[in-house]
């Protein structure tokens, strides 16, 4: 533990011209007294750490010293590729590995490139959760992430709609979609891949056995295919709607870009004399369609089913009562 801290201290000083004891203590998560002892230990070991006294003082390396202890461990290298998603790293328990990897890369760079990590961070940040959604990290996510990185089978208890079930899984990959974490896993024996919401796991136990990963498995491709299947599976009803030009323009914001694009491409005939088009929309339910199409206001007219048209007619009467003279 101390050896790793000493190496990190050297890398920190190598990547910056000078650091105060307070700054080092904060980065290393130790006391300033420990920083003083560590600096002395490095000096005794031949690392030229120099302490400047006074209010503006601090620690620095002298003589252009550069350590060669910059080799990345496997976990650090893997975490480095995710360093653009700091929130995801933190939730998976990989923040320390990514920090160590960035330090080692910074130490290996030429002095003129020493600020590369800072300038990149100033120019790109990924905020994964949706607006107005409270991000919540699943309690068991770090355990699942460990098993994914280590190709280790797990026994998991999962809360489905019907009941809580226990399954043995081969965890292949993690997906963060709109602030929700999913596990793509294979069930041993049948080779079937499935998707699980991690916040529905109630227990996860990693076994001692590693599984043989199918190197042909393509996580992005698998997720895209399953996401499209899911989107199609929930669209169990249809509604017929007339749309003004403005309504057609706003339709993707109401029902989703893919659904709107397909519906408008398959529109029945040319625009009518008023410039309106008639489209058939696949929807999850009449209740969901009512909520989605209400956002279009007077730029949309529901033609079918009659029950949904009647709901909008009732809305119109109520609105007229509220706003009419």
Coordinates of C-alpha atoms in Angstrom, one line a residue, residues 16-259:
X16 CA 3.6 19.2 -12.0
X17 CA 6.3 21.7 -11.3
X18 CA 5.6 21.9 -7.6
X19 CA 2.9 20.8 -5.1
X20 CA 2.2 21.9 -1.5
X21 CA 2.0 19.4 1.3
X22 CA -1.8 20.1 1.5
X23 CA -2.2 19.4 -2.2
X24 CA -0.3 16.1 -2.0
X25 CA -2.2 15.1 1.1
X26 CA -5.5 15.7 -0.7
X27 CA -4.4 13.7 -3.8
X28 CA -3.0 10.8 -1.8
X29 CA -5.8 10.9 0.8
X30 CA -3.3 11.0 3.8
X31 CA -2.3 13.6 6.4
X32 CA 0.4 16.3 5.7
X33 CA 2.5 14.5 8.3
X34 CA 2.4 11.4 6.2
X35 CA 3.4 13.4 3.1
X36 CA 6.5 14.7 5.0
X37 CA 7.5 11.2 6.0
X38 CA 6.9 9.8 2.5
X39 CA 9.0 12.7 1.0
X40 CA 11.8 11.8 3.4
X41 CA 11.6 8.1 2.5
X42 CA 11.8 8.9 -1.2
X43 CA 14.8 11.2 -0.7
X44 CA 16.6 8.4 1.3
X45 CA 15.8 6.0 -1.6
X46 CA 17.6 8.3 -4.0
X47 CA 14.6 10.1 -5.5
X48 CA 15.6 13.9 -5.6
X49 CA 12.5 15.3 -3.8
X50 CA 13.2 18.8 -2.6
X51 CA 11.1 20.8 -0.1
X52 CA 10.9 24.5 -0.5
X53 CA 10.2 26.3 2.8
X54 CA 7.9 29.2 3.4
X55 CA 4.3 30.1 2.6
X56 CA 4.8 29.6 -1.1
X57 CA 6.8 26.5 -0.6
X58 CA 6.1 22.9 -1.6
X59 CA 7.7 19.8 -2.9
X60 CA 9.3 19.3 -6.3
X61 CA 11.7 17.0 -8.2
X62 CA 15.0 18.5 -9.1
X63 CA 17.5 17.8 -11.8
X64 CA 14.9 16.9 -14.5
X65 CA 14.3 13.6 -12.7
X66 CA 11.9 11.3 -14.5
X67 CA 10.9 7.9 -13.2
X68 CA 10.5 4.9 -15.5
X69 CA 7.8 3.4 -13.3
X70 CA 5.1 4.2 -15.9
X71 CA 4.0 0.8 -17.0
X72 CA 0.2 0.4 -16.9
X73 CA -1.4 -2.6 -15.1
X74 CA -4.1 -4.3 -17.1
X75 CA -6.9 -2.8 -14.9
X76 CA -5.4 0.6 -15.3
X77 CA -5.2 0.3 -19.0
X78 CA -8.8 -0.8 -19.3
X79 CA -10.0 2.0 -17.1
X80 CA -8.0 4.6 -19.1
X81 CA -10.2 3.9 -22.1
X82 CA -13.2 4.9 -20.0
X83 CA -11.7 8.0 -18.5
X84 CA -14.1 10.2 -20.5
X85 CA -17.0 9.0 -18.4
X86 CA -16.0 9.8 -14.8
X87 CA -19.4 9.2 -13.3
X88 CA -19.5 5.7 -14.8
X89 CA -16.0 4.9 -13.5
X90 CA -16.9 6.1 -10.0
X91 CA -20.1 3.9 -10.0
X92 CA -18.2 0.8 -11.2
X93 CA -15.5 1.3 -8.5
X94 CA -12.7 2.0 -11.1
X95 CA -12.0 5.7 -10.3
X96 CA -8.7 4.9 -8.5
X97 CA -7.4 2.7 -11.4
X98 CA -8.2 5.4 -13.9
X99 CA -6.5 8.1 -11.8
X100 CA -3.4 6.0 -11.5
X101 CA -3.4 5.3 -15.3
X102 CA -3.8 9.0 -16.1
X103 CA -0.9 9.8 -13.9
X104 CA 1.3 7.2 -15.5
X105 CA 0.5 8.4 -19.0
X106 CA 1.1 12.0 -18.0
X107 CA 4.5 11.0 -16.5
X108 CA 5.5 9.3 -19.8
X109 CA 4.6 12.3 -22.0
X110 CA 7.0 15.0 -23.0
X111 CA 6.9 18.1 -20.8
X112 CA 5.3 20.1 -23.6
X113 CA 2.4 17.6 -23.6
X114 CA 2.0 17.5 -19.8
X115 CA -1.3 19.5 -19.8
X116 CA -3.0 17.2 -22.4
X117 CA -5.3 15.5 -19.9
X118 CA -6.3 18.9 -18.4
X119 CA -7.1 20.5 -21.8
X120 CA -9.0 17.4 -22.9
X121 CA -11.1 17.5 -19.7
X122 CA -11.9 21.2 -20.3
X123 CA -13.3 20.3 -23.8
X124 CA -15.3 17.2 -23.3
X125 CA -17.6 15.9 -20.5
X126 CA -20.2 13.1 -20.8
X127 CA -23.3 13.5 -18.6
X128 CA -25.2 10.3 -19.1
X129 CA -28.5 10.6 -17.2
X130 CA -31.6 12.2 -18.7
X131 CA -32.7 15.7 -17.7
X132 CA -34.9 15.9 -14.6
X133 CA -33.9 12.3 -13.6
X134 CA -32.3 11.6 -10.3
X135 CA -29.2 9.5 -11.0
X136 CA -28.9 6.6 -8.7
X137 CA -26.0 4.1 -8.7
X138 CA -27.1 0.5 -8.1
X139 CA -25.6 -0.9 -4.9
X140 CA -24.4 -4.1 -6.5
X141 CA -22.9 -2.4 -9.6
X142 CA -19.2 -2.6 -8.4
X143 CA -19.6 -6.4 -7.7
X144 CA -21.1 -6.9 -11.2
X145 CA -18.4 -4.8 -12.8
X146 CA -15.6 -6.8 -11.1
X147 CA -17.1 -10.0 -12.5
X148 CA -17.4 -8.5 -16.0
X149 CA -13.7 -7.3 -16.0
X150 CA -12.5 -10.7 -14.6
X151 CA -14.7 -13.0 -16.8
X152 CA -16.0 -14.6 -13.7
X153 CA -19.3 -16.5 -13.4
X154 CA -21.8 -15.1 -10.9
X155 CA -24.8 -16.4 -9.1
X156 CA -27.4 -13.7 -9.1
X157 CA -30.8 -13.2 -7.6
X158 CA -33.0 -11.0 -9.9
X159 CA -36.3 -9.4 -9.2
X160 CA -38.6 -9.8 -12.2
X161 CA -42.2 -8.7 -12.6
X162 CA -43.5 -12.1 -11.6
X163 CA -41.1 -13.2 -8.8
X164 CA -37.5 -13.2 -7.6
X165 CA -35.4 -15.8 -9.4
X166 CA -31.8 -17.1 -9.0
X167 CA -29.6 -17.7 -12.1
X168 CA -26.0 -18.5 -12.9
X169 CA -24.7 -16.0 -15.4
X170 CA -21.7 -15.3 -17.5
X171 CA -21.4 -11.5 -17.3
X172 CA -20.2 -10.2 -20.7
X173 CA -20.7 -6.4 -20.7
X174 CA -22.2 -3.4 -19.0
X175 CA -24.3 -0.7 -20.7
X176 CA -25.3 2.7 -19.3
X177 CA -28.4 3.9 -21.1
X178 CA -30.0 7.2 -20.0
X179 CA -28.7 6.8 -16.5
X180 CA -29.8 3.2 -16.1
X181 CA -27.2 0.4 -15.9
X182 CA -27.8 -2.9 -17.7
X183 CA -25.9 -6.2 -17.8
X184 CA -25.6 -8.2 -21.0
X185 CA -25.0 -11.8 -19.8
X186 CA -25.0 -15.3 -21.2
X187 CA -26.7 -18.3 -19.5
X188 CA -24.3 -21.2 -19.2
X189 CA -25.4 -24.2 -21.2
X190 CA -27.8 -22.8 -23.6
X191 CA -25.7 -20.0 -25.0
X192 CA -28.6 -17.5 -24.9
X193 CA -27.7 -13.8 -24.2
X194 CA -30.1 -11.7 -22.1
X195 CA -30.2 -8.2 -20.7
X196 CA -30.8 -7.5 -17.0
X197 CA -31.4 -4.2 -15.2
X198 CA -28.7 -4.0 -12.5
X199 CA -30.9 -2.2 -10.0
X200 CA -33.2 -5.3 -10.0
X201 CA -30.4 -7.6 -8.7
X202 CA -30.9 -8.3 -5.0
X203 CA -27.8 -10.4 -4.6
X204 CA -24.7 -11.1 -6.7
X205 CA -22.0 -13.7 -5.7
X206 CA -18.9 -14.2 -7.9
X207 CA -17.7 -17.8 -8.1
X208 CA -14.2 -19.0 -8.5
X209 CA -14.7 -20.2 -12.0
X210 CA -13.9 -18.1 -15.0
X211 CA -15.9 -18.6 -18.2
X212 CA -14.5 -18.8 -21.8
X213 CA -15.5 -15.5 -23.5
X214 CA -16.9 -15.7 -27.0
X215 CA -14.5 -13.4 -28.8
X216 CA -17.1 -12.9 -31.6
X217 CA -19.5 -11.2 -29.2
X218 CA -20.0 -7.6 -30.2
X219 CA -21.4 -5.6 -27.3
X220 CA -22.4 -2.5 -29.2
X221 CA -24.0 -4.5 -32.0
X222 CA -25.8 -6.8 -29.5
X223 CA -27.2 -3.8 -27.6
X224 CA -28.4 -2.0 -30.7
X225 CA -30.2 -5.1 -31.9
X226 CA -31.9 -5.8 -28.5
X227 CA -32.8 -2.1 -28.1
X228 CA -34.5 -2.1 -31.4
X229 CA -36.4 -5.3 -30.5
X230 CA -37.5 -3.8 -27.2
X231 CA -38.7 -0.6 -28.9
X232 CA -40.8 -2.7 -31.4
X233 CA -42.1 -5.1 -28.8
X234 CA -43.8 -2.3 -26.7
X235 CA -45.6 -0.8 -29.7
X236 CA -48.7 -3.0 -29.5
X237 CA -51.4 -0.5 -30.8
X238 CA -51.9 1.9 -33.7
X239 CA -53.5 5.3 -34.1
X240 CA -54.3 7.3 -37.2
X241 CA -53.5 11.0 -37.0
X242 CA -53.7 14.1 -39.3
X243 CA -50.8 16.4 -38.9
X244 CA -50.1 20.0 -40.0
X245 CA -46.7 20.9 -41.4
X246 CA -45.7 22.1 -38.0
X247 CA -47.2 18.9 -36.4
X248 CA -45.1 16.7 -38.7
X249 CA -42.0 18.7 -37.8
X250 CA -42.6 18.3 -34.1
X251 CA -43.7 14.6 -34.3
X252 CA -40.2 13.2 -33.6
X253 CA -40.2 15.1 -30.2
X254 CA -43.5 13.5 -29.3
X255 CA -43.1 9.9 -30.3
X256 CA -39.4 9.4 -31.0
X257 CA -37.3 10.0 -34.1
X258 CA -37.4 6.4 -35.5
X259 CA -41.2 6.0 -35.1

